[in-house]
């Protein structure tokens, strides 16, 4: 997976590659679908949600440019795979999931795997996690029509956020940087994510 899907398509950051080599993706895929764990496409994880294709997880992680001192907020815990990758590379990960069932399963697995630097909360991630803000990095792993304003507020100065922004069935992966209180955006590529459903996302 790492050689054929990531390195051959241009993923270069050594810390991203090391995290992918370390985190066992099959642990995050439910029962009968484990055979697809390392395949080049998204996989169902229950509740109508999916874990993204490995390359997209790597691309988002590489653009997010995570360092050991970063406090990262993830919106959309899902299987917990992206959270584990981020936890390998940062100081602390905070992750919010809308579905209790997914949050519980991810939390139990991440604990079993020994991660002490990931906190998960159930709720509407479009509101962010005010008590723990600011965050130096934010990643939204579901499609949103616009950047939720609470997340802009909770991003620290000089911080970066990556998100799939656009229409419900077609988005653009977008990197946002906060500089002198203003947002600077870079469009990366087209993508398709499940929708972010919440107050500042899609309305159900
Ligand atoms: N990062 C995940 C993939 C997430 S798929 C992984 O590594 O497996 C997107 C997730 O966002 C789904 O689990 C979905 O339930 C969740 N989601 C959708 N709207 C949300 C919201 N408003 N707040 C938090 N999570 C949300």
PDB file of N, CA, C and O in Angstrom, residues 39-78:
ATOM      1  N   UNK A  39      -6.842  -1.835   0.235  1.00  0.00           N
ATOM      2  CA  UNK A  39      -7.211  -1.575  -1.164  1.00  0.00           C
ATOM      3  C   UNK A  39      -7.262  -0.073  -1.435  1.00  0.00           C
ATOM      4  O   UNK A  39      -7.372   0.740  -0.520  1.00  0.00           O
ATOM      5  N   UNK A  40      -7.215   0.249  -2.732  1.00  0.00           N
ATOM      6  CA  UNK A  40      -7.095   1.637  -3.185  1.00  0.00           C
ATOM      7  C   UNK A  40      -8.472   2.309  -3.334  1.00  0.00           C
ATOM      8  O   UNK A  40      -8.764   2.900  -4.365  1.00  0.00           O
ATOM      9  N   UNK A  41      -9.314   2.193  -2.317  1.00  0.00           N
ATOM     10  CA  UNK A  41     -10.639   2.827  -2.372  1.00  0.00           C
ATOM     11  C   UNK A  41     -11.187   2.972  -0.950  1.00  0.00           C
ATOM     12  O   UNK A  41     -10.674   2.342  -0.024  1.00  0.00           O
ATOM     13  N   UNK A  42     -12.258   3.791  -0.772  1.00  0.00           N
ATOM     14  CA  UNK A  42     -12.840   3.914   0.569  1.00  0.00           C
ATOM     15  C   UNK A  42     -13.524   2.603   0.968  1.00  0.00           C
ATOM     16  O   UNK A  42     -13.880   1.811   0.097  1.00  0.00           O
ATOM     17  N   UNK A  43     -13.705   2.386   2.272  1.00  0.00           N
ATOM     18  CA  UNK A  43     -14.344   1.159   2.762  1.00  0.00           C
ATOM     19  C   UNK A  43     -15.416   1.546   3.794  1.00  0.00           C
ATOM     20  O   UNK A  43     -15.200   2.462   4.604  1.00  0.00           O
ATOM     21  N   UNK A  44     -16.552   0.829   3.786  1.00  0.00           N
ATOM     22  CA  UNK A  44     -17.637   1.106   4.745  1.00  0.00           C
ATOM     23  C   UNK A  44     -17.207   0.776   6.166  1.00  0.00           C
ATOM     24  O   UNK A  44     -16.543  -0.234   6.407  1.00  0.00           O
ATOM     25  N   UNK A  45     -17.635   1.641   7.112  1.00  0.00           N
ATOM     26  CA  UNK A  45     -17.289   1.412   8.514  1.00  0.00           C
ATOM     27  C   UNK A  45     -18.537   1.369   9.392  1.00  0.00           C
ATOM     28  O   UNK A  45     -18.449   1.395  10.611  1.00  0.00           O
ATOM     29  N   UNK A  46     -19.735   1.331   8.781  1.00  0.00           N
ATOM     30  CA  UNK A  46     -20.987   1.316   9.551  1.00  0.00           C
ATOM     31  C   UNK A  46     -21.626   2.690   9.580  1.00  0.00           C
ATOM     32  O   UNK A  46     -20.975   3.693   9.277  1.00  0.00           O
ATOM     33  N   UNK A  47     -22.941   2.717   9.934  1.00  0.00           N
ATOM     34  CA  UNK A  47     -23.704   3.973  10.010  1.00  0.00           C
ATOM     35  C   UNK A  47     -23.688   4.740   8.680  1.00  0.00           C
ATOM     36  O   UNK A  47     -23.833   5.956   8.664  1.00  0.00           O
ATOM     37  N   UNK A  48     -23.475   4.035   7.583  1.00  0.00           N
ATOM     38  CA  UNK A  48     -23.449   4.681   6.268  1.00  0.00           C
ATOM     39  C   UNK A  48     -22.205   5.519   6.022  1.00  0.00           C
ATOM     40  O   UNK A  48     -22.158   6.302   5.071  1.00  0.00           O
ATOM     41  N   UNK A  49     -21.176   5.355   6.843  1.00  0.00           N
ATOM     42  CA  UNK A  49     -19.948   6.164   6.725  1.00  0.00           C
ATOM     43  C   UNK A  49     -18.806   5.345   6.125  1.00  0.00           C
ATOM     44  O   UNK A  49     -18.891   4.117   6.055  1.00  0.00           O
ATOM     45  N   UNK A  50     -17.746   6.028   5.700  1.00  0.00           N
ATOM     46  CA  UNK A  50     -16.610   5.318   5.097  1.00  0.00           C
ATOM     47  C   UNK A  50     -15.287   5.817   5.661  1.00  0.00           C
ATOM     48  O   UNK A  50     -15.176   6.961   6.103  1.00  0.00           O
ATOM     49  N   UNK A  51     -14.306   4.947   5.648  1.00  0.00           N
ATOM     50  CA  UNK A  51     -12.921   5.346   5.910  1.00  0.00           C
ATOM     51  C   UNK A  51     -12.357   5.708   4.532  1.00  0.00           C
ATOM     52  O   UNK A  51     -12.557   4.976   3.555  1.00  0.00           O
ATOM     53  N   UNK A  52     -11.683   6.842   4.416  1.00  0.00           N
ATOM     54  CA  UNK A  52     -11.191   7.290   3.111  1.00  0.00           C
ATOM     55  C   UNK A  52     -10.123   6.342   2.568  1.00  0.00           C
ATOM     56  O   UNK A  52      -9.474   5.617   3.312  1.00  0.00           O
ATOM     57  N   UNK A  53      -9.959   6.429   1.266  1.00  0.00           N
ATOM     58  CA  UNK A  53      -8.906   5.693   0.555  1.00  0.00           C
ATOM     59  C   UNK A  53      -7.549   6.084   1.177  1.00  0.00           C
ATOM     60  O   UNK A  53      -7.354   7.247   1.537  1.00  0.00           O
ATOM     61  N   UNK A  54      -6.603   5.137   1.300  1.00  0.00           N
ATOM     62  CA  UNK A  54      -5.315   5.440   1.942  1.00  0.00           C
ATOM     63  C   UNK A  54      -4.624   6.689   1.367  1.00  0.00           C
ATOM     64  O   UNK A  54      -4.112   7.524   2.124  1.00  0.00           O
ATOM     65  N   UNK A  55      -4.624   6.843   0.041  1.00  0.00           N
ATOM     66  CA  UNK A  55      -3.927   7.980  -0.567  1.00  0.00           C
ATOM     67  C   UNK A  55      -4.498   9.311  -0.103  1.00  0.00           C
ATOM     68  O   UNK A  55      -3.763  10.265   0.152  1.00  0.00           O
ATOM     69  N   UNK A  56      -5.816   9.391   0.024  1.00  0.00           N
ATOM     70  CA  UNK A  56      -6.449  10.657   0.452  1.00  0.00           C
ATOM     71  C   UNK A  56      -6.077  10.973   1.905  1.00  0.00           C
ATOM     72  O   UNK A  56      -5.785  12.127   2.255  1.00  0.00           O
ATOM     73  N   UNK A  57      -6.052   9.939   2.757  1.00  0.00           N
ATOM     74  CA  UNK A  57      -5.642  10.153   4.151  1.00  0.00           C
ATOM     75  C   UNK A  57      -4.199  10.673   4.178  1.00  0.00           C
ATOM     76  O   UNK A  57      -3.875  11.628   4.897  1.00  0.00           O
ATOM     77  N   UNK A  58      -3.348  10.074   3.363  1.00  0.00           N
ATOM     78  CA  UNK A  58      -1.926  10.482   3.321  1.00  0.00           C
ATOM     79  C   UNK A  58      -1.774  11.896   2.771  1.00  0.00           C
ATOM     80  O   UNK A  58      -1.015  12.715   3.306  1.00  0.00           O
ATOM     81  N   UNK A  59      -2.514  12.206   1.708  1.00  0.00           N
ATOM     82  CA  UNK A  59      -2.419  13.522   1.078  1.00  0.00           C
ATOM     83  C   UNK A  59      -2.845  14.611   2.057  1.00  0.00           C
ATOM     84  O   UNK A  59      -2.175  15.646   2.217  1.00  0.00           O
ATOM     85  N   UNK A  60      -3.955  14.382   2.747  1.00  0.00           N
ATOM     86  CA  UNK A  60      -4.445  15.374   3.721  1.00  0.00           C
ATOM     87  C   UNK A  60      -3.430  15.535   4.854  1.00  0.00           C
ATOM     88  O   UNK A  60      -3.143  16.647   5.301  1.00  0.00           O
ATOM     89  N   UNK A  61      -2.873  14.424   5.300  1.00  0.00           N
ATOM     90  CA  UNK A  61      -1.904  14.470   6.410  1.00  0.00           C
ATOM     91  C   UNK A  61      -0.645  15.210   5.965  1.00  0.00           C
ATOM     92  O   UNK A  61      -0.084  16.020   6.716  1.00  0.00           O
ATOM     93  N   UNK A  62      -0.202  14.965   4.731  1.00  0.00           N
ATOM     94  CA  UNK A  62       1.016  15.622   4.244  1.00  0.00           C
ATOM     95  C   UNK A  62       0.806  17.140   4.138  1.00  0.00           C
ATOM     96  O   UNK A  62       1.629  17.918   4.600  1.00  0.00           O
ATOM     97  N   UNK A  63      -0.331  17.552   3.578  1.00  0.00           N
ATOM     98  CA  UNK A  63      -0.586  18.994   3.441  1.00  0.00           C
ATOM     99  C   UNK A  63      -0.780  19.663   4.799  1.00  0.00           C
ATOM    100  O   UNK A  63      -0.482  20.835   4.964  1.00  0.00           O
ATOM    101  N   UNK A  64      -1.276  18.905   5.776  1.00  0.00           N
ATOM    102  CA  UNK A  64      -1.526  19.492   7.092  1.00  0.00           C
ATOM    103  C   UNK A  64      -0.208  19.824   7.795  1.00  0.00           C
ATOM    104  O   UNK A  64      -0.165  20.672   8.680  1.00  0.00           O
ATOM    105  N   UNK A  65       0.886  19.131   7.381  1.00  0.00           N
ATOM    106  CA  UNK A  65       2.231  19.498   7.837  1.00  0.00           C
ATOM    107  C   UNK A  65       2.322  19.471   9.383  1.00  0.00           C
ATOM    108  O   UNK A  65       2.597  20.488  10.016  1.00  0.00           O
ATOM    109  N   UNK A  66       2.066  18.279   9.933  1.00  0.00           N
ATOM    110  CA  UNK A  66       1.960  18.117  11.384  1.00  0.00           C
ATOM    111  C   UNK A  66       3.331  17.932  12.034  1.00  0.00           C
ATOM    112  O   UNK A  66       4.154  17.175  11.538  1.00  0.00           O
ATOM    113  N   UNK A  67       3.544  18.647  13.142  1.00  0.00           N
ATOM    114  CA  UNK A  67       4.816  18.454  13.861  1.00  0.00           C
ATOM    115  C   UNK A  67       4.536  17.947  15.281  1.00  0.00           C
ATOM    116  O   UNK A  67       3.388  17.947  15.742  1.00  0.00           O
ATOM    117  N   UNK A  68       5.604  17.558  15.962  1.00  0.00           N
ATOM    118  CA  UNK A  68       5.480  16.927  17.288  1.00  0.00           C
ATOM    119  C   UNK A  68       4.835  17.827  18.335  1.00  0.00           C
ATOM    120  O   UNK A  68       4.357  17.350  19.350  1.00  0.00           O
ATOM    121  N   UNK A  69       4.854  19.150  18.093  1.00  0.00           N
ATOM    122  CA  UNK A  69       4.292  20.052  19.099  1.00  0.00           C
ATOM    123  C   UNK A  69       2.831  20.423  18.797  1.00  0.00           C
ATOM    124  O   UNK A  69       2.208  21.157  19.561  1.00  0.00           O
ATOM    125  N   UNK A  70       2.283  19.935  17.675  1.00  0.00           N
ATOM    126  CA  UNK A  70       0.922  20.347  17.293  1.00  0.00           C
ATOM    127  C   UNK A  70      -0.179  19.727  18.138  1.00  0.00           C
ATOM    128  O   UNK A  70      -0.098  18.556  18.531  1.00  0.00           O
ATOM    129  N   UNK A  71      -1.221  20.537  18.388  1.00  0.00           N
ATOM    130  CA  UNK A  71      -2.479  20.066  18.966  1.00  0.00           C
ATOM    131  C   UNK A  71      -3.458  20.062  17.806  1.00  0.00           C
ATOM    132  O   UNK A  71      -3.731  21.106  17.206  1.00  0.00           O
ATOM    133  N   UNK A  72      -3.958  18.868  17.489  1.00  0.00           N
ATOM    134  CA  UNK A  72      -4.755  18.706  16.270  1.00  0.00           C
ATOM    135  C   UNK A  72      -6.213  18.419  16.613  1.00  0.00           C
ATOM    136  O   UNK A  72      -6.497  17.581  17.465  1.00  0.00           O
ATOM    137  N   UNK A  73      -7.117  19.107  15.914  1.00  0.00           N
ATOM    138  CA  UNK A  73      -8.546  18.812  16.045  1.00  0.00           C
ATOM    139  C   UNK A  73      -9.005  18.116  14.777  1.00  0.00           C
ATOM    140  O   UNK A  73      -8.787  18.618  13.671  1.00  0.00           O
ATOM    141  N   UNK A  74      -9.618  16.939  14.942  1.00  0.00           N
ATOM    142  CA  UNK A  74     -10.185  16.224  13.797  1.00  0.00           C
ATOM    143  C   UNK A  74     -11.709  16.237  13.916  1.00  0.00           C
ATOM    144  O   UNK A  74     -12.243  15.931  14.978  1.00  0.00           O
ATOM    145  N   UNK A  75     -12.391  16.554  12.817  1.00  0.00           N
ATOM    146  CA  UNK A  75     -13.852  16.476  12.798  1.00  0.00           C
ATOM    147  C   UNK A  75     -14.225  15.242  11.982  1.00  0.00           C
ATOM    148  O   UNK A  75     -13.913  15.170  10.788  1.00  0.00           O
ATOM    149  N   UNK A  76     -14.876  14.274  12.618  1.00  0.00           N
ATOM    150  CA  UNK A  76     -15.252  13.022  11.946  1.00  0.00           C
ATOM    151  C   UNK A  76     -14.299  11.901  12.299  1.00  0.00           C
ATOM    152  O   UNK A  76     -13.443  11.514  11.499  1.00  0.00           O
ATOM    153  N   UNK A  77     -14.435  11.353  13.515  1.00  0.00           N
ATOM    154  CA  UNK A  77     -13.518  10.291  13.983  1.00  0.00           C
ATOM    155  C   UNK A  77     -13.659   9.036  13.136  1.00  0.00           C
ATOM    156  O   UNK A  77     -12.643   8.377  12.840  1.00  0.00           O
ATOM    157  N   UNK A  78     -14.902   8.684  12.778  1.00  0.00           N
ATOM    158  CA  UNK A  78     -15.158   7.477  11.980  1.00  0.00           C
ATOM    159  C   UNK A  78     -14.541   6.251  12.616  1.00  0.00           C
ATOM    160  O   UNK A  78     -14.831   5.907  13.762  1.00  0.00           O
TER     161      UNK A  78
END
